[in-house]
mmCIF file of C-alpha atoms and ligand atoms in Angstrom:
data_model
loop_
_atom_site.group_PDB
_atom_site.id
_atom_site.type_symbol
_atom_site.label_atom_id
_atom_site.label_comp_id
_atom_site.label_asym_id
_atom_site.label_seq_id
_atom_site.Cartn_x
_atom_site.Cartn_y
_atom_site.Cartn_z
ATOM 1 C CA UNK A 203 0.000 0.000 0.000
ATOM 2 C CA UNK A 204 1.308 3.506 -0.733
ATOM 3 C CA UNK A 205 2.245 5.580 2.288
ATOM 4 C CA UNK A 206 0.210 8.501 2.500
ATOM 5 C CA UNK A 207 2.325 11.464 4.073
ATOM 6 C CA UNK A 208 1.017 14.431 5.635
ATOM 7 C CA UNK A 209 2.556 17.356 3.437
ATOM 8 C CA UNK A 210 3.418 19.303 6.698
ATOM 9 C CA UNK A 211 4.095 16.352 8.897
ATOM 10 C CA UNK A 212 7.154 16.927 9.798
ATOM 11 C CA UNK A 213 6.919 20.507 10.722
ATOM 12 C CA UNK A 214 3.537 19.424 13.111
ATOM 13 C CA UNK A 215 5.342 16.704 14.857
ATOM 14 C CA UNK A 216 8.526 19.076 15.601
ATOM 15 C CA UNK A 217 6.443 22.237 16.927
ATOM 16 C CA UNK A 218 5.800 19.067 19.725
ATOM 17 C CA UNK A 219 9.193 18.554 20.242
ATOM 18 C CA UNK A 220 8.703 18.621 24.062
ATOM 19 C CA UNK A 221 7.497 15.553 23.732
ATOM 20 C CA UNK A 222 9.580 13.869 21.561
ATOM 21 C CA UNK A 223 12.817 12.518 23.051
ATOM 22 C CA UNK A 224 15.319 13.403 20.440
ATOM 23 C CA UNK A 225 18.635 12.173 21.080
ATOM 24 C CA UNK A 226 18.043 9.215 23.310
ATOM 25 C CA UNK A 227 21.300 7.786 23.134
ATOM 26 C CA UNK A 228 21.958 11.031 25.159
ATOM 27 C CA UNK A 229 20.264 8.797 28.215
ATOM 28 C CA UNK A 230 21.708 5.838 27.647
ATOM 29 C CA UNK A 231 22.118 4.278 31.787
ATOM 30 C CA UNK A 232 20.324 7.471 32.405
ATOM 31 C CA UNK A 233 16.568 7.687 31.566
ATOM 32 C CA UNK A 234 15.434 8.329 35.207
ATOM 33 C CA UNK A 235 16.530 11.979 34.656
ATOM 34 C CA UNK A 236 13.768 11.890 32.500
ATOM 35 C CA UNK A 237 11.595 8.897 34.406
ATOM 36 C CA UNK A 238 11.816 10.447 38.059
ATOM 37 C CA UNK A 239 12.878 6.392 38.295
ATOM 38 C CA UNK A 240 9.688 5.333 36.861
ATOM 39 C CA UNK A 241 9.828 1.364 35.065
ATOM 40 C CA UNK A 242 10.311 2.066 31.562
ATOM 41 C CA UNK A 243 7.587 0.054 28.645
ATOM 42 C CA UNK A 244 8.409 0.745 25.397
ATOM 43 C CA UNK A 245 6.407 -0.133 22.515
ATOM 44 C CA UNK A 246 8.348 -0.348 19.126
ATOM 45 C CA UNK A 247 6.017 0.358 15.913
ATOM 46 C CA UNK A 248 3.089 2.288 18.289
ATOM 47 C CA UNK A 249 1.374 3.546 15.249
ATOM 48 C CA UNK A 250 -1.211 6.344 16.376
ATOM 49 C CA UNK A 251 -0.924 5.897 19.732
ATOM 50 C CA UNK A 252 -4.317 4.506 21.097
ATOM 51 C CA UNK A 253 -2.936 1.827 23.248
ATOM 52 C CA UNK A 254 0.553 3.704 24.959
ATOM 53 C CA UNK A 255 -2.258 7.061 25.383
ATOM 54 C CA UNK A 256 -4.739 4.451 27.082
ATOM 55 C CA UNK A 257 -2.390 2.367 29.210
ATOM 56 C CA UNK A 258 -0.139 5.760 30.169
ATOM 57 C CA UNK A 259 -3.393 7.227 31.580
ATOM 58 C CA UNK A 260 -4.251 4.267 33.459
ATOM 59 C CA UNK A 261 -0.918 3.378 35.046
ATOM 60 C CA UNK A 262 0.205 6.911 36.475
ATOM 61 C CA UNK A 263 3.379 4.864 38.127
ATOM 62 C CA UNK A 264 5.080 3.539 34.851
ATOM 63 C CA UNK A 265 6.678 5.378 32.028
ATOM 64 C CA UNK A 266 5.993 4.585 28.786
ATOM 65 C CA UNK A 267 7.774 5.428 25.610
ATOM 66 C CA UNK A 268 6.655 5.209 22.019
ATOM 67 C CA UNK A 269 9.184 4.087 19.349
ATOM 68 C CA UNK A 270 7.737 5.038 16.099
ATOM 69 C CA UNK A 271 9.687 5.435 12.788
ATOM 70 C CA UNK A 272 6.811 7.504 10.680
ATOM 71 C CA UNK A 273 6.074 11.024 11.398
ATOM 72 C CA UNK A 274 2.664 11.018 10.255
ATOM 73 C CA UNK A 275 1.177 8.476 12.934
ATOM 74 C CA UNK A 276 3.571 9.429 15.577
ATOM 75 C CA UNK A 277 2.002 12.842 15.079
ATOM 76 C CA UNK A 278 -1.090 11.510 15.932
ATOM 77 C CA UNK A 279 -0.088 9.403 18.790
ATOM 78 C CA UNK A 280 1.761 13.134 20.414
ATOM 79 C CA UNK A 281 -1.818 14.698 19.678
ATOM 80 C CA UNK A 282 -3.718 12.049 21.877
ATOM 81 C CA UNK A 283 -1.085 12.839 24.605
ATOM 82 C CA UNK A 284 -1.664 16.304 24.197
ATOM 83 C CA UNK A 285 -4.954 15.713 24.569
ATOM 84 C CA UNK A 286 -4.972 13.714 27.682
ATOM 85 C CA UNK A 287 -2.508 15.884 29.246
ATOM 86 C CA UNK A 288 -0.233 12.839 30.368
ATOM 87 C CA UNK A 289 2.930 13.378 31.849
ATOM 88 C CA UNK A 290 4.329 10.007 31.731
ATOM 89 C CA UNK A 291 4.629 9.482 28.217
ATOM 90 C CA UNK A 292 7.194 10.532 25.692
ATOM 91 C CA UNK A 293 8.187 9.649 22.067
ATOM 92 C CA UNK A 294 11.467 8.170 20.018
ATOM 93 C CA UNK A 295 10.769 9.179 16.279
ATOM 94 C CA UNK A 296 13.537 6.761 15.279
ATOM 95 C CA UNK A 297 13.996 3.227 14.302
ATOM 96 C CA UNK A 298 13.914 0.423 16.254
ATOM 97 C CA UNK A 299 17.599 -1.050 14.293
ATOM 98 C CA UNK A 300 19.125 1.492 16.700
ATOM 99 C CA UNK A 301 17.556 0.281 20.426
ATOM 100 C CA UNK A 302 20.886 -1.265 21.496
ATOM 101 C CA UNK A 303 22.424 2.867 21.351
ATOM 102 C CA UNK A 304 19.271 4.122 22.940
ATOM 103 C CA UNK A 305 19.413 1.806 26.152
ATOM 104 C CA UNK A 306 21.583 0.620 28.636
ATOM 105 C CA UNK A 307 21.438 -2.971 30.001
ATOM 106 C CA UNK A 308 18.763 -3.818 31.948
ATOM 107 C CA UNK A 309 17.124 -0.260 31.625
ATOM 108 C CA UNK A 310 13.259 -1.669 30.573
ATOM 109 C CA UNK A 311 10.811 -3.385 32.163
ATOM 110 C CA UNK A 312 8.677 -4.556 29.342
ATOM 111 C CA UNK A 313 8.238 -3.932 25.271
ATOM 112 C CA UNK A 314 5.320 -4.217 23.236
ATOM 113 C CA UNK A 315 5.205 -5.063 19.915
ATOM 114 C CA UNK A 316 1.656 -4.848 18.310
ATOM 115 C CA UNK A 317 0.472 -5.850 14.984
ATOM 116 C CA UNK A 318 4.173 -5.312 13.725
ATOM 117 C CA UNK A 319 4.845 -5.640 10.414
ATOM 118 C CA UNK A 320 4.779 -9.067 9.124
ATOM 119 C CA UNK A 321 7.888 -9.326 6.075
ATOM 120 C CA UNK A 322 6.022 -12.514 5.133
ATOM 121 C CA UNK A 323 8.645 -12.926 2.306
ATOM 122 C CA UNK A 324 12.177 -14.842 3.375
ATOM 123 C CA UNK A 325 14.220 -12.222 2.158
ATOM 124 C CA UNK A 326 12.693 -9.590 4.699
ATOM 125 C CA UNK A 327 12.241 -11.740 7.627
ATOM 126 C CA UNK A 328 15.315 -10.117 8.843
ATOM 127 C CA UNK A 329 13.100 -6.972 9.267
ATOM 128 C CA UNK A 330 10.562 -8.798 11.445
ATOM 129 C CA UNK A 331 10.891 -7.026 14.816
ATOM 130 C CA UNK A 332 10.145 -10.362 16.735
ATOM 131 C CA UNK A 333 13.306 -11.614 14.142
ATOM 132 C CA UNK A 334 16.450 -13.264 16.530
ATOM 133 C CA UNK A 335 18.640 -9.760 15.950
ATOM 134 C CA UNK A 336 16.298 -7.798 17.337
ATOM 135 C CA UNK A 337 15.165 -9.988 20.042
ATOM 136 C CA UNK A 338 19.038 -9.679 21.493
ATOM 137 C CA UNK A 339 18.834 -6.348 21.344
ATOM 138 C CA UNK A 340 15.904 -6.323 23.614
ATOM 139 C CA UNK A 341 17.397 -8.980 25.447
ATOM 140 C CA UNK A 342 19.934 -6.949 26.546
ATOM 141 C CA UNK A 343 17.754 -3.737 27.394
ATOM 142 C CA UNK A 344 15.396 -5.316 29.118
ATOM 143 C CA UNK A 345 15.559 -6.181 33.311
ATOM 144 C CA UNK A 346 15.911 -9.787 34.657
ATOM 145 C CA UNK A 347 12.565 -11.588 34.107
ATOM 146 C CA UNK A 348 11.803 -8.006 31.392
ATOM 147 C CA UNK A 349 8.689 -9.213 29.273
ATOM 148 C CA UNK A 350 7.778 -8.858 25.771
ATOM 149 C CA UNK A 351 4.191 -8.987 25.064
ATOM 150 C CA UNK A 352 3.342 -9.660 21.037
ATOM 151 C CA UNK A 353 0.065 -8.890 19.254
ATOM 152 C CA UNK A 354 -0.979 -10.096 15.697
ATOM 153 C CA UNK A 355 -4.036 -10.985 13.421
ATOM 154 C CA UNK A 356 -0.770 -12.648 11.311
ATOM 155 C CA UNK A 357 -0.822 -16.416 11.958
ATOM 156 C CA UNK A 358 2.358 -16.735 9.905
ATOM 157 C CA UNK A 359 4.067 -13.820 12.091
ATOM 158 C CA UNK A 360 2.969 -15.516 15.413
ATOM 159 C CA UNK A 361 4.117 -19.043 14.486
ATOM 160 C CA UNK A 362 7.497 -17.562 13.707
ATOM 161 C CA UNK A 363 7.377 -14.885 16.816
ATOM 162 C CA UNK A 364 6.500 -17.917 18.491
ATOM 163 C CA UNK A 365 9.625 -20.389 17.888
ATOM 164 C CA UNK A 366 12.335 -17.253 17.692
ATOM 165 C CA UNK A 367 11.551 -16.423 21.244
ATOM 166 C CA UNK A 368 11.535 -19.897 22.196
ATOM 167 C CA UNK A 369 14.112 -20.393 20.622
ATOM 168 C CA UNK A 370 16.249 -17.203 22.307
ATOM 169 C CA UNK A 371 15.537 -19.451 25.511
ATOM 170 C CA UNK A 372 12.390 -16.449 26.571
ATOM 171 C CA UNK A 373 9.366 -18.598 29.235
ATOM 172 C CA UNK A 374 6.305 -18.055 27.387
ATOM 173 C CA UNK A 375 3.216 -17.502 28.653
ATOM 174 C CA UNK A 376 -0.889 -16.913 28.535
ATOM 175 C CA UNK A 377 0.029 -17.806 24.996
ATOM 176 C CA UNK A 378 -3.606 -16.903 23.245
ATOM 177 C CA UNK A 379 -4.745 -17.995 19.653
ATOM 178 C CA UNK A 380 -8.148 -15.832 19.681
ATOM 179 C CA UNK A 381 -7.169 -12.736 22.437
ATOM 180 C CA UNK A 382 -10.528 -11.498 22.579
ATOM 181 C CA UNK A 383 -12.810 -14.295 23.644
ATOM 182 C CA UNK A 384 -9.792 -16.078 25.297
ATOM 183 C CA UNK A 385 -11.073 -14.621 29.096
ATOM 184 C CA UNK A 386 -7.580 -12.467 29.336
ATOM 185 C CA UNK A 387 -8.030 -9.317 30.572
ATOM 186 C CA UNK A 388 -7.696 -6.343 27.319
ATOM 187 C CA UNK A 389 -6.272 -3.430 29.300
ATOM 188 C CA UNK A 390 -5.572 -1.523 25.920
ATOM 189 C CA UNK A 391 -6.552 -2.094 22.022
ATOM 190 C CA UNK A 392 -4.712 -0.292 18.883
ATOM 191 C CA UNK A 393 -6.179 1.062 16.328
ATOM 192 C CA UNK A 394 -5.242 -2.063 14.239
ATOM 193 C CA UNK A 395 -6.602 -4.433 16.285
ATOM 194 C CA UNK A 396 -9.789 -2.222 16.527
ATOM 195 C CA UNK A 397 -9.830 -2.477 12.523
ATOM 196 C CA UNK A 398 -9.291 -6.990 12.586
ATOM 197 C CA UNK A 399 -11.311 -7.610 15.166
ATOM 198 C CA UNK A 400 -14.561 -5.533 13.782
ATOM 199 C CA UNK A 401 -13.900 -7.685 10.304
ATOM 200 C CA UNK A 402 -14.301 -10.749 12.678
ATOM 201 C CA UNK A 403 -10.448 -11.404 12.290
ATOM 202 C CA UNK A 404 -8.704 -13.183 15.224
ATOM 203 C CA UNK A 405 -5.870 -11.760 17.149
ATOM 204 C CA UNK A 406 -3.272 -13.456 18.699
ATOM 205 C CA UNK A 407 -1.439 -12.976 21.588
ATOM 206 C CA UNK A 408 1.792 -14.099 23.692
ATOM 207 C CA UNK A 409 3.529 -13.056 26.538
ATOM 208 C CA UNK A 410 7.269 -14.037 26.587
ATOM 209 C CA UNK A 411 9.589 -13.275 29.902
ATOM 210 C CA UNK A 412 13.618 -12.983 29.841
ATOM 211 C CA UNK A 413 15.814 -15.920 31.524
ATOM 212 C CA UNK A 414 18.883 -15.475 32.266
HETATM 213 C C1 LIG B 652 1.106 -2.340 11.106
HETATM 214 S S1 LIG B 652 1.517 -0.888 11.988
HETATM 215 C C2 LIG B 652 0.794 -1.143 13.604
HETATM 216 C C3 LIG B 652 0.642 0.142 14.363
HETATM 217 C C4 LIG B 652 0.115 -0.001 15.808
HETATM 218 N N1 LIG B 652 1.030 -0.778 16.628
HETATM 219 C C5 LIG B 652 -1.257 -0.621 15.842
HETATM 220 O O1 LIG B 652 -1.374 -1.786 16.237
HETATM 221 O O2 LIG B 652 -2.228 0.079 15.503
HETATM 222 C C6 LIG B 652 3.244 -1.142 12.307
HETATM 223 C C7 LIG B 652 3.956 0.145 12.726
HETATM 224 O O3 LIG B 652 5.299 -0.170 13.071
HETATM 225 C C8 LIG B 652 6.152 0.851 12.569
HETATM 226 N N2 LIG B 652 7.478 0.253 12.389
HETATM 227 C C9 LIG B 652 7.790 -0.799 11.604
HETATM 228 N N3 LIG B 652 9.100 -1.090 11.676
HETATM 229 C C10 LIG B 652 9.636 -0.191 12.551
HETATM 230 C C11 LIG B 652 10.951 0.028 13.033
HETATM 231 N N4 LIG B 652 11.968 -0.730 12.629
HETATM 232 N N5 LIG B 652 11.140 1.028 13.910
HETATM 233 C C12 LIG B 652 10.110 1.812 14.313
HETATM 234 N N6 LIG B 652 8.839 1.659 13.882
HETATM 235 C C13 LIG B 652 8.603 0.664 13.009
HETATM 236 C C14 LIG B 652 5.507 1.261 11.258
HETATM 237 O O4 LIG B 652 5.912 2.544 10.854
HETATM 238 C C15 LIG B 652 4.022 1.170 11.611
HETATM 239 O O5 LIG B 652 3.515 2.405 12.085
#
């Protein structure tokens, strides 16, 4: 699908620049300057920001960061902020290639990864964010027992998200093939899984924690 831009996205999302963190690697071993200590969940690919707005306002005591690598959802995601008035939320307009420079070891408690892109040809999988290189990076980011919680309406992407984490030697659990009649709890949606699940698709849904 063609990426629709927003002609003056880039000058929108920068008169926010308060919110954007713009040279994390800046707080590498440092984020509780920014934090006030807070535990740090990141989620990598947020989109427009429904679900980091929704679980930010509902979880005062955590900090959350958005990673997002296009301006023109990010945008959107800063606006709901805005709008909410949160002040434990911020966002990385950067790619996710670079995490290992942005954190120091152990510095997050948990990463989400929702409805990430699926590469569904063998040639991309590299780009698969649930793909072994990037789950060392996170690996080494996240705290002892850190978790990684993955959401998909991509069977394919889940069967492989599945085995590469369990494969990395990561526990898995509340591992869920149909999320929303499965009896979990749904703290937060996205706007993609908003989108499946009114066209009756299924979403699933893992929870994966680090061992050392
Ligand atoms: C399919 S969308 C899902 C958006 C949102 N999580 C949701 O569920 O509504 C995937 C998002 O991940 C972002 N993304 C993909 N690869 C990324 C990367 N390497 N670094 C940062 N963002 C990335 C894309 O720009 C896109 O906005």
């Amino acid at each position: 699908m063609r990426r629709r831009r927003l002609k003056d996205g880039v000058e929108r999302l920068l008169a926010h620049r308060d919110w954007l963190v713009e040279a994390p690697e800046q707080l590498s071993g440092q984020w509780d300057k920014l934090t006030g200590g807070k535990r740090i969940h990141l989620e990598i690919g947020m989109g427009k920001g429904q679900f980091i707005t929704t679980l930010a306002e509902e979880n005062p005591d955590v900090f959350y960061l958005g990673l997002e690598i296009k301006e023109e959802v990010l945008l959107r995601g800063v606006e709901k902020a805005i709008e909410k008035e949160l002040d434990n939320v911020r966002f990385l307009w950067k790619n996710a290639e670079h995490l290992d420079q942005y954190f120091a070891k152990e510095e997050v408690e948990r990463i989400y990864l929702n409805f990430s892109d699926p590469w569904p040809k063998s040639r991309t999988a590299k780009r698969r964010l649930t793909h072994q290189r990037f789950l060392n990076k996170y690996r080494k980011i996240l705290v002892k027992e850190g978790e990684i919680h993955v959401k998909t309406d991509n069977e394919k992407l889940f069967e492989f998200s599945l085995n590469a984490l369990s494969d990395e030697g990561y526990r898995l659990k509340n591992i869920t093939f149909d999320y929303h009649n499965s009896g979990l709890s749904v703290p937060a949606t996205t706007e993609y899984e908003d989108k499946f699940s009114r066209s009756g698709l299924r979403i699933y849904r893992l929870e994966a924690i680090k061992r050392d």
